[in-house]
CSV table of C-alpha atoms in Angstrom, one decimal:
chain,number,residue,atom,x,y,z
A,231,MET,CA,35.1,24.5,121.1
A,232,ARG,CA,36.9,24.8,117.7
A,233,PHE,CA,37.5,21.3,118.1
A,234,ILE,CA,33.9,20.4,118.5
A,235,LEU,CA,33.1,22.7,115.6
A,236,LEU,CA,35.6,21.3,113.2
A,237,PHE,CA,34.3,17.6,114.4
A,238,LEU,CA,30.8,18.8,113.5
A,239,VAL,CA,32.0,20.3,110.1
A,240,LEU,CA,33.7,16.9,109.4
A,241,ILE,CA,30.5,14.9,110.1
A,242,GLN,CA,28.3,17.1,107.9
A,243,THR,CA,31.0,16.9,105.0
A,244,SER,CA,30.9,12.8,105.4
A,245,ASN,CA,27.3,12.7,105.5
A,246,LEU,CA,27.1,15.0,102.5
A,247,SER,CA,29.5,12.8,100.3
A,248,ILE,CA,27.7,9.4,101.4
A,249,ALA,CA,24.5,11.1,100.0
A,250,GLN,CA,26.1,12.1,96.7
A,251,THR,CA,26.7,8.1,96.4
A,252,LYS,CA,23.2,7.3,96.4
A,253,ASP,CA,20.8,7.3,93.1
A,254,THR,CA,17.2,6.6,93.3
A,255,VAL,CA,15.6,4.3,90.6
A,256,ARG,CA,12.0,3.8,89.8
A,257,VAL,CA,10.6,0.6,88.7
A,258,MET,CA,7.3,0.3,87.0
A,259,VAL,CA,5.5,-2.8,86.0
A,260,TYR,CA,2.4,-2.3,84.0
A,261,ASN,CA,0.0,-4.6,82.2
A,262,LEU,CA,-1.0,-2.8,78.8
A,263,LEU,CA,-4.0,-4.8,77.7
A,264,ASN,CA,-3.7,-6.2,74.1
A,265,TYR,CA,-1.2,-3.3,73.0
A,266,PRO,CA,-1.1,-1.7,70.8
A,267,ASP,CA,-3.7,-3.2,68.4
A,268,GLY,CA,-6.3,-3.8,70.9
A,269,SER,CA,-8.9,-6.8,70.7
A,270,ASN,CA,-12.3,-7.3,69.5
A,271,SER,CA,-12.9,-11.1,70.6
A,272,CYS,CA,-15.9,-9.8,72.9
A,273,SER,CA,-19.1,-8.6,72.7
A,274,ASN,CA,-20.2,-4.9,73.6
A,275,ASN,CA,-16.6,-3.9,73.0
A,276,THR,CA,-14.9,-0.5,72.1
A,277,ILE,CA,-11.5,-0.6,70.4
A,278,ILE,CA,-8.8,2.1,71.0
A,279,LEU,CA,-6.0,1.5,68.8
A,280,GLY,CA,-2.4,2.7,69.4
A,281,ARG,CA,-2.7,4.6,72.8
A,282,GLN,CA,1.1,5.8,72.7
A,283,ASP,CA,0.1,9.0,73.5
A,284,THR,CA,-2.1,7.8,76.5
A,285,LEU,CA,1.0,5.9,77.6
A,286,LYS,CA,3.2,9.0,77.0
A,287,LYS,CA,0.8,11.0,79.7
A,288,ILE,CA,1.3,8.1,82.0
A,289,ILE,CA,4.8,7.9,81.8
A,290,ASP,CA,5.7,11.7,81.8
A,291,TYR,CA,3.8,11.8,85.2
A,292,ILE,CA,5.4,8.7,86.6
A,293,GLU,CA,8.9,8.9,85.2
A,294,PRO,CA,10.0,5.5,85.7
A,295,ASP,CA,13.6,4.3,85.0
A,296,ILE,CA,12.9,0.7,84.6
A,297,LEU,CA,9.4,0.1,82.9
A,298,MET,CA,8.4,-3.7,82.6
A,299,VAL,CA,5.1,-4.3,80.6
A,300,CYS,CA,2.7,-7.2,79.8
A,301,GLU,CA,0.4,-8.0,77.1
A,302,LEU,CA,2.8,-6.3,74.2
A,303,GLN,CA,1.3,-7.9,71.1
A,304,HIS,CA,4.3,-7.6,68.8
A,305,GLY,CA,7.9,-6.1,68.5
A,306,PRO,CA,6.7,-3.2,66.3
A,307,GLY,CA,4.6,-2.2,69.2
A,308,GLY,CA,7.4,-2.4,71.5
A,309,ILE,CA,9.6,-0.1,69.6
A,310,GLY,CA,6.5,2.4,69.5
A,311,ILE,CA,6.7,2.6,73.3
A,312,LEU,CA,10.4,3.3,73.2
A,313,ASN,CA,10.1,5.7,70.4
A,314,SER,CA,6.6,7.6,71.3
A,315,ALA,CA,6.4,7.0,74.9
A,316,LEU,CA,9.7,6.7,76.5
A,317,ASN,CA,12.3,8.6,74.4
A,318,THR,CA,10.3,11.9,74.2
A,319,SER,CA,9.4,14.8,76.3
A,320,GLY,CA,13.2,15.6,76.6
A,321,ARG,CA,14.0,11.8,77.4
A,322,THR,CA,16.6,10.3,75.0
A,323,SER,CA,18.5,7.5,77.0
A,324,PHE,CA,15.9,4.5,77.1
A,325,ALA,CA,16.3,1.4,75.6
A,326,MET,CA,14.5,-1.8,75.0
A,327,ALA,CA,15.7,-5.1,75.7
A,328,PRO,CA,15.7,-7.4,72.5
A,329,PHE,CA,12.1,-8.4,71.8
A,330,ILE,CA,11.5,-12.2,72.2
A,331,PRO,CA,8.0,-13.5,71.0
A,332,ASN,CA,6.5,-16.1,73.5
A,333,ASN,CA,7.7,-19.3,73.3
A,334,SER,CA,5.6,-21.0,75.7
A,335,GLY,CA,1.9,-22.4,74.9
A,336,SER,CA,-0.2,-20.5,72.5
A,337,SER,CA,-0.4,-17.0,73.8
A,338,ASN,CA,0.3,-14.2,71.3
A,339,LEU,CA,0.8,-11.9,74.2
A,340,ASN,CA,4.6,-11.0,75.2
A,341,ASN,CA,6.9,-9.2,77.5
A,342,GLY,CA,8.6,-6.2,77.1
A,343,PHE,CA,11.4,-4.3,79.0
A,344,TYR,CA,13.0,-0.8,79.3
A,345,TYR,CA,15.7,0.7,81.0
A,346,ASN,CA,17.7,3.9,81.4
A,347,THR,CA,21.0,3.5,79.8
A,348,ASP,CA,22.2,6.5,81.6
A,349,GLN,CA,22.1,4.3,84.6
A,350,PHE,CA,22.3,0.7,83.6
A,351,VAL,CA,24.0,-1.9,80.9
A,352,LEU,CA,21.7,-4.9,80.1
A,353,ASN,CA,24.3,-7.7,80.5
A,354,GLU,CA,21.7,-10.8,79.9
A,355,ASN,CA,18.3,-11.3,78.2
A,356,THR,CA,17.1,-14.7,78.4
A,357,LEU,CA,13.6,-16.6,79.3
A,358,HIS,CA,12.0,-19.2,81.0
A,359,LYS,CA,9.0,-21.4,79.5
A,360,THR,CA,6.3,-22.1,81.4
A,361,THR,CA,2.8,-23.7,79.9
A,362,LEU,CA,1.2,-20.4,79.1
A,363,ARG,CA,3.8,-17.7,78.7
A,364,ASP,CA,7.5,-16.8,79.1
A,365,ILE,CA,9.0,-15.7,82.1
A,366,GLY,CA,11.3,-13.1,80.8
A,367,ARG,CA,14.6,-12.6,82.8
A,368,TYR,CA,16.5,-9.4,82.5
A,369,GLN,CA,20.1,-8.7,84.4
A,370,LEU,CA,21.3,-4.9,84.7
A,371,GLU,CA,24.5,-3.7,85.7
A,372,TYR,CA,24.5,-0.2,87.3
A,373,LYS,CA,27.2,2.1,85.4
A,374,SER,CA,29.0,2.5,89.0
A,375,VAL,CA,30.7,0.1,91.3
A,376,ASN,CA,30.1,0.2,95.0
A,377,SER,CA,32.3,1.3,97.7
A,378,ALA,CA,34.2,-2.0,97.7
A,379,GLY,CA,35.0,-1.7,93.8
A,380,GLN,CA,32.5,-4.4,93.1
A,381,PRO,CA,29.7,-4.3,90.0
A,382,ILE,CA,26.3,-3.8,91.1
A,383,TYR,CA,23.5,-6.2,89.8
A,384,VAL,CA,20.0,-6.1,89.6
A,385,ASP,CA,18.0,-9.2,87.9
A,386,PHE,CA,14.4,-8.7,87.0
A,387,LEU,CA,12.1,-11.4,86.2
A,388,LEU,CA,8.6,-10.3,84.4
A,389,GLY,CA,5.9,-12.6,84.0
A,390,HIS,CA,2.1,-12.9,83.2
A,391,LEU,CA,0.4,-15.6,84.7
A,392,LYS,CA,-2.5,-17.5,84.0
A,393,ALA,CA,-5.8,-15.9,84.7
A,394,GLY,CA,-9.1,-17.3,86.2
A,395,SER,CA,-10.2,-18.4,89.5
A,396,SER,CA,-10.0,-22.0,88.5
A,397,ASP,CA,-6.3,-21.9,87.4
A,398,GLU,CA,-4.2,-21.6,90.4
A,399,ALA,CA,-2.6,-24.9,89.6
A,400,GLU,CA,-1.3,-23.5,86.5
A,401,ARG,CA,0.0,-20.4,88.3
A,402,ALA,CA,1.8,-22.3,90.7
A,403,LYS,CA,3.5,-24.3,87.8
A,404,ALA,CA,4.7,-20.9,86.5
A,405,CYS,CA,5.8,-20.1,90.1
A,406,ASP,CA,7.7,-23.2,90.4
A,407,THR,CA,9.6,-22.5,87.3
A,408,ILE,CA,10.8,-19.2,89.0
A,409,ARG,CA,11.5,-20.7,92.0
A,410,LYS,CA,13.9,-23.2,90.6
A,411,TYR,CA,15.7,-20.8,88.8
A,412,ILE,CA,16.2,-18.5,91.8
A,413,ASP,CA,17.2,-21.3,94.0
A,414,THR,CA,20.0,-22.5,91.6
A,415,ALA,CA,22.0,-19.3,92.7
A,416,VAL,CA,25.0,-19.9,94.9
A,417,PHE,CA,24.1,-16.8,96.7
A,418,GLU,CA,21.1,-14.3,97.1
A,419,ARG,CA,20.9,-11.8,94.3
A,420,ASN,CA,19.3,-8.4,94.1
A,421,LEU,CA,15.9,-9.8,92.5
A,422,ILE,CA,12.7,-8.1,91.3
A,423,VAL,CA,10.2,-10.3,90.2
A,424,GLY,CA,7.0,-8.5,88.9
A,425,GLY,CA,4.2,-8.8,86.7
A,426,ASP,CA,0.5,-9.7,86.2
A,427,PHE,CA,0.1,-12.5,88.6
A,428,ASN,CA,-3.4,-13.0,88.4
A,429,MET,CA,-3.7,-14.2,91.8
A,430,TYR,CA,-7.0,-13.9,94.1
A,431,ASN,CA,-5.0,-13.8,97.3
A,432,GLY,CA,-1.5,-14.0,99.0
A,433,TYR,CA,-2.5,-17.6,100.4
A,434,GLU,CA,-2.5,-19.1,96.7
A,435,SER,CA,0.0,-22.0,96.2
A,436,GLY,CA,1.9,-20.0,93.6
A,437,MET,CA,2.6,-17.1,96.1
A,438,GLN,CA,3.6,-19.6,98.7
A,439,ILE,CA,6.2,-21.2,96.5
A,440,LEU,CA,7.7,-17.6,95.4
A,441,THR,CA,7.8,-16.7,99.1
A,442,THR,CA,9.3,-19.9,100.4
A,443,GLY,CA,12.4,-21.8,99.3
A,444,THR,CA,16.2,-21.4,99.6
A,445,TYR,CA,15.9,-17.5,99.0
A,446,PRO,CA,12.3,-16.5,99.7
A,447,LEU,CA,10.8,-13.4,98.1
A,448,GLN,CA,9.5,-10.5,99.9
A,449,ASP,CA,6.4,-8.4,99.3
A,450,PRO,CA,7.5,-4.9,100.1
A,451,ILE,CA,4.4,-3.7,101.7
A,452,ASN,CA,3.9,-7.0,103.5
A,453,MET,CA,0.4,-7.5,102.7
A,454,LEU,CA,0.2,-11.2,101.4
A,455,GLY,CA,-3.4,-11.6,102.6
A,456,ALA,CA,-6.8,-11.7,101.3
A,457,TRP,CA,-7.4,-9.0,98.7
A,458,HIS,CA,-10.1,-10.2,96.5
A,459,ASN,CA,-13.5,-8.4,96.8
A,460,ASN,CA,-11.7,-6.9,99.9
A,461,SER,CA,-12.6,-3.1,100.6
A,462,GLY,CA,-10.1,-3.4,103.4
A,463,SER,CA,-7.1,-4.0,101.1
A,464,SER,CA,-8.5,-1.4,98.4
A,465,PHE,CA,-5.3,0.6,98.7
A,466,MET,CA,-3.5,-2.3,97.0
A,467,LEU,CA,-6.0,-3.2,94.5
A,468,THR,CA,-5.0,-2.9,90.7
A,469,GLN,CA,-7.9,-4.2,88.6
A,470,SER,CA,-10.1,-3.4,87.1
A,471,THR,CA,-9.9,0.4,86.3
A,472,ARG,CA,-13.6,0.0,84.8
A,473,SER,CA,-16.6,-0.9,86.4
A,474,ASN,CA,-19.0,-1.1,83.2
A,475,ALA,CA,-16.9,-0.1,80.0
A,476,THR,CA,-15.5,-3.0,77.8
A,477,ILE,CA,-12.7,-1.4,75.9
A,478,ASN,CA,-10.3,-3.6,74.1
A,479,CYS,CA,-12.0,-6.7,75.6
A,480,GLY,CA,-10.7,-5.6,79.1
A,481,THR,CA,-12.3,-6.9,82.4
A,482,TYR,CA,-14.8,-4.5,84.2
A,483,GLY,CA,-16.3,-4.7,87.6
A,484,GLY,CA,-14.4,-2.1,89.1
A,485,MET,CA,-11.3,-2.2,91.4
A,486,ASP,CA,-11.5,-5.3,93.4
A,487,ASP,CA,-8.1,-7.2,92.6
A,488,ARG,CA,-4.6,-7.1,93.5
A,489,PHE,CA,-3.4,-8.8,90.1
A,490,ASP,CA,-0.2,-6.7,89.6
A,491,ILE,CA,2.5,-7.4,92.0
A,492,MET,CA,6.4,-6.7,92.5
A,493,LEU,CA,8.3,-8.9,95.0
A,494,THR,CA,11.8,-8.6,95.7
A,495,SER,CA,14.8,-10.7,97.2
A,496,ASN,CA,15.7,-10.0,100.7
A,497,SER,CA,18.8,-8.2,99.7
A,498,VAL,CA,16.9,-5.6,98.2
A,499,ILE,CA,14.9,-5.1,101.6
A,500,THR,CA,17.8,-5.0,103.7
A,501,GLY,CA,20.2,-3.3,101.1
A,502,GLN,CA,23.2,-5.6,101.9
A,503,LYS,CA,24.3,-5.6,98.3
A,504,SER,CA,24.3,-2.0,97.3
A,505,VAL,CA,20.4,-2.0,96.3
A,506,ARG,CA,17.7,-1.1,98.7
A,507,TYR,CA,13.9,-0.4,98.5
A,508,LEU,CA,13.0,2.6,99.5
A,509,PRO,CA,10.0,2.1,102.3
A,510,ASN,CA,6.6,3.5,101.4
A,511,THR,CA,7.3,3.9,98.0
A,512,TYR,CA,5.5,1.0,96.6
A,513,GLN,CA,2.2,2.1,95.3
A,514,ALA,CA,-0.8,1.0,92.7
A,515,VAL,CA,-0.8,4.4,91.1
A,516,GLY,CA,-3.9,6.3,91.3
A,517,ASN,CA,-5.4,4.2,94.0
A,518,ASN,CA,-5.2,5.5,97.6
A,519,GLY,CA,-7.9,3.3,99.0
A,520,SER,CA,-11.1,5.5,98.0
A,521,ILE,CA,-12.0,3.3,95.1
A,522,TYR,CA,-13.5,0.2,95.3
A,523,ASN,CA,-15.5,-1.6,92.9
A,524,ASP,CA,-15.7,1.7,90.9
A,525,ASP,CA,-13.9,3.3,88.0
A,526,ILE,CA,-10.6,4.7,88.7
A,527,ASN,CA,-11.5,8.1,87.4
A,528,ALA,CA,-14.6,8.2,89.6
A,529,SER,CA,-15.1,12.0,90.8
A,530,TRP,CA,-14.7,10.6,94.4
A,531,ASN,CA,-11.2,9.3,93.9
A,532,SER,CA,-9.3,11.4,96.5
A,533,SER,CA,-5.9,10.4,94.9
A,534,ALA,CA,-3.3,12.8,94.6
A,535,VAL,CA,-2.8,11.6,91.0
A,536,PRO,CA,-4.3,14.5,88.7
A,537,ARG,CA,-7.6,13.8,87.2
A,538,SER,CA,-6.4,13.8,83.4
A,539,ILE,CA,-3.8,11.0,84.5
A,540,LEU,CA,-6.8,9.0,86.0
A,541,ASN,CA,-8.8,9.4,83.0
A,542,SER,CA,-5.5,8.4,80.9
A,543,MET,CA,-5.2,5.2,83.1
A,544,PHE,CA,-8.9,4.4,82.8
A,545,TYR,CA,-8.8,4.3,78.8
A,546,MET,CA,-5.2,2.8,78.5
A,547,SER,CA,-5.6,-0.5,80.2
A,548,ASP,CA,-8.0,-2.3,82.7
A,549,HIS,CA,-4.9,-2.4,85.1
A,550,LEU,CA,-3.1,0.1,87.1
A,551,PRO,CA,0.6,0.7,87.1
A,552,VAL,CA,2.7,-0.4,90.1
A,553,ILE,CA,5.8,1.2,90.9
A,554,MET,CA,8.3,1.2,93.7
A,555,ASP,CA,11.8,3.1,94.2
A,556,ILE,CA,15.1,1.5,94.9
A,557,GLU,CA,18.2,3.2,96.2
A,558,ILE,CA,21.7,2.1,94.7
A,559,ASP,CA,24.5,2.7,96.9
A,560,ALA,CA,27.5,3.4,94.4
A,561,ASP,CA,31.0,5.2,94.2
A,562,PRO,CA,30.2,8.0,91.5
A,563,SER,CA,34.4,8.5,90.9
A,564,VAL,CA,34.2,4.9,89.1
A,565,SER,CA,32.0,4.3,86.4
A,566,ILE,CA,31.9,1.3,84.2
A,567,GLN,CA,31.1,4.1,81.1
A,568,GLN,CA,35.0,5.0,81.6
A,569,ILE,CA,36.2,1.9,80.2
A,570,PRO,CA,36.5,2.3,76.4
A,571,ASP,CA,36.3,-1.2,75.3
A,572,GLU,CA,32.7,-1.7,76.4
A,573,LEU,CA,29.8,-1.4,74.0
A,574,ASP,CA,26.2,-1.3,74.9
A,575,ILE,CA,25.3,-4.5,73.2
A,576,THR,CA,23.0,-7.6,73.8
A,577,MET,CA,22.5,-10.5,71.7
A,578,TYR,CA,19.6,-13.2,71.0
A,579,PRO,CA,19.7,-16.1,70.9
A,580,ASN,CA,22.6,-17.5,72.8
A,581,PRO,CA,23.3,-20.2,72.2
A,582,THR,CA,22.0,-20.4,68.8
A,583,SER,CA,21.6,-23.0,65.6
A,584,ASP,CA,21.7,-20.4,62.9
A,585,TRP,CA,21.3,-16.9,63.4
A,586,LEU,CA,22.4,-14.4,65.8
A,587,GLN,CA,20.4,-11.0,66.5
A,588,LEU,CA,22.8,-8.2,67.8
A,589,TYR,CA,21.3,-5.1,69.3
A,590,HIS,CA,23.6,-2.2,69.6
A,591,ARG,CA,22.9,1.2,71.3
A,592,SER,CA,25.1,4.0,70.3
A,593,ASN,CA,25.0,8.2,70.3
A,594,ASN,CA,26.8,7.8,66.5
A,595,ASP,CA,26.5,6.3,63.2
A,596,HIS,CA,29.9,4.5,63.3
A,597,PRO,CA,29.7,1.3,61.2
A,598,ILE,CA,29.6,-2.0,63.4
A,599,ASP,CA,32.5,-4.5,62.4
A,600,VAL,CA,31.6,-8.1,63.7
A,601,SER,CA,34.4,-10.7,64.3
A,602,ILE,CA,33.9,-14.2,64.8
A,603,ILE,CA,36.9,-15.9,66.5
A,604,ASP,CA,37.5,-19.5,67.7
A,605,LEU,CA,39.4,-20.3,70.8
A,606,MET,CA,42.7,-20.7,69.1
A,607,GLY,CA,42.3,-16.7,68.3
A,608,HIS,CA,41.6,-17.2,64.6
A,609,SER,CA,39.3,-15.0,63.2
A,610,ILE,CA,36.6,-17.2,61.1
A,611,GLN,CA,34.1,-14.9,60.2
A,612,GLN,CA,34.1,-10.7,59.5
A,613,LYS,CA,31.6,-8.6,58.3
A,614,SER,CA,30.6,-4.7,58.6
A,615,PHE,CA,27.3,-3.5,59.2
A,616,PRO,CA,25.7,0.2,58.9
A,617,SER,CA,24.8,1.7,62.1
A,618,GLN,CA,22.6,4.6,63.3
A,619,VAL,CA,22.1,7.0,66.4
A,620,GLY,CA,20.1,4.9,69.0
A,621,GLN,CA,19.1,1.1,68.7
A,622,SER,CA,20.4,-0.7,65.7
A,623,VAL,CA,19.8,-4.6,65.0
A,624,VAL,CA,22.0,-6.5,62.8
A,625,SER,CA,21.7,-10.4,61.9
A,626,ILE,CA,24.7,-12.7,62.0
A,627,ASP,CA,24.7,-15.7,59.8
A,628,LEU,CA,26.1,-18.6,61.7
A,629,ARG,CA,24.8,-21.5,59.6
A,630,GLN,CA,28.2,-22.1,58.0
A,631,ILE,CA,30.5,-22.4,61.2
A,632,PRO,CA,30.8,-25.7,62.9
A,633,ASN,CA,29.2,-26.1,66.3
A,634,GLY,CA,31.2,-24.8,69.5
A,635,LEU,CA,32.4,-22.0,71.7
A,636,TYR,CA,33.4,-18.6,69.9
A,637,LEU,CA,34.2,-15.1,70.8
A,638,ILE,CA,32.2,-12.3,68.9
A,639,ARG,CA,34.0,-9.3,68.8
A,640,VAL,CA,32.2,-6.1,68.0
A,641,ARG,CA,34.2,-2.9,67.1
A,642,SER,CA,32.5,0.7,66.5
A,643,GLY,CA,34.6,3.6,66.2
A,644,ASP,CA,37.3,3.5,69.0
A,645,GLN,CA,35.0,1.1,71.2
A,646,VAL,CA,35.2,-2.7,71.1
A,647,SER,CA,33.3,-5.5,73.0
A,648,THR,CA,33.9,-9.2,73.1
A,649,LYS,CA,31.4,-11.5,74.2
A,650,ARG,CA,31.0,-15.5,74.2
A,651,ILE,CA,28.6,-17.2,72.1
A,652,VAL,CA,27.8,-21.0,71.8
A,653,LYS,CA,26.8,-22.6,68.2
A,654,PHE,CA,25.0,-25.8,68.3
A,655,LYS,CA,23.0,-28.2,65.9
A,656,SER,CA,19.3,-27.8,65.7
A,657,PHE,CA,17.4,-30.8,65.5
């Protein structure tokens, strides 16, 4: 009997230890609709400026760890989200990926990406051009390794595809850009692809491109069917939050489309690479299926979301936020935060022909010392910059150094980080 009791205690202790290694991360994607300045390019329109406080209420309720946004009008608006909606209400650990203005087409609407620095470090921030708007790519590294001592990466792709029922071909071209990038990998990665896809059903050619190929993407709720104007799909619909009101030139007509979507790689579904989608956590917030072709804050919405938040979502955007939770299986005894020579820095653009923007996040105001080092180990450029608590941005002039591969060494206090940069000639 004692042996059996001891065996049971060991099982319980083992299970407790395993449970302590799992961290739940909430991912949220949200089209913010001409944020923050609004738009007056349509008739019978009401302009609501700012909306930081409205967004803050929604974020306070949802509590995301990763926030991906579409229709960000400019960089200062993105910083406003960071300071007024995320790093508030007791939160202090969020950072914004470097803001990259749209390089595709003529659209002035951009992506924004935010992450919890208590959990992640941003390793890479790049873009892929399409005919209209960039696809942003963001690679996060979790701050602990897995049980095998290996780092845990999650790649995010964020896009806002062309709107309109007649623009399926343009959406397919953008999806082909995503597909070509995904299939260049030598193995399947932890990948989450999200944004405003503007697709009217799951049979569109763009969706077929995304869900086939060498590494096909998966719909976490497995509902890639007919959703446009389909009351049977009402629980997954994300647009429009308004049946009649025209605010910031948003679409009206009530909830009748599933435009906002997150897809994942198969490894996120299975959890084989230490990151796993948690079943039944994917949802269009505020929509439980009781609203169809109506306002999201209609009195008969039986969602558990508080009425005040439904009202906030009505005024914030013509889209609903979409969320899902992922579980990360890590070894809590080993953290990359324990490595003293790593700083939380990102750089853009890299490669570059002239200037390099260096983004540094710190909990102190130690100066930032930057050295450019050639491959022979010679320091060819040195400069010191002031810093501040939170996120700092410094501009490094590389116009006078020859083209080639270099190391950039950044020192702040007793911490040092070294990364590679490429200088090339601009034509």
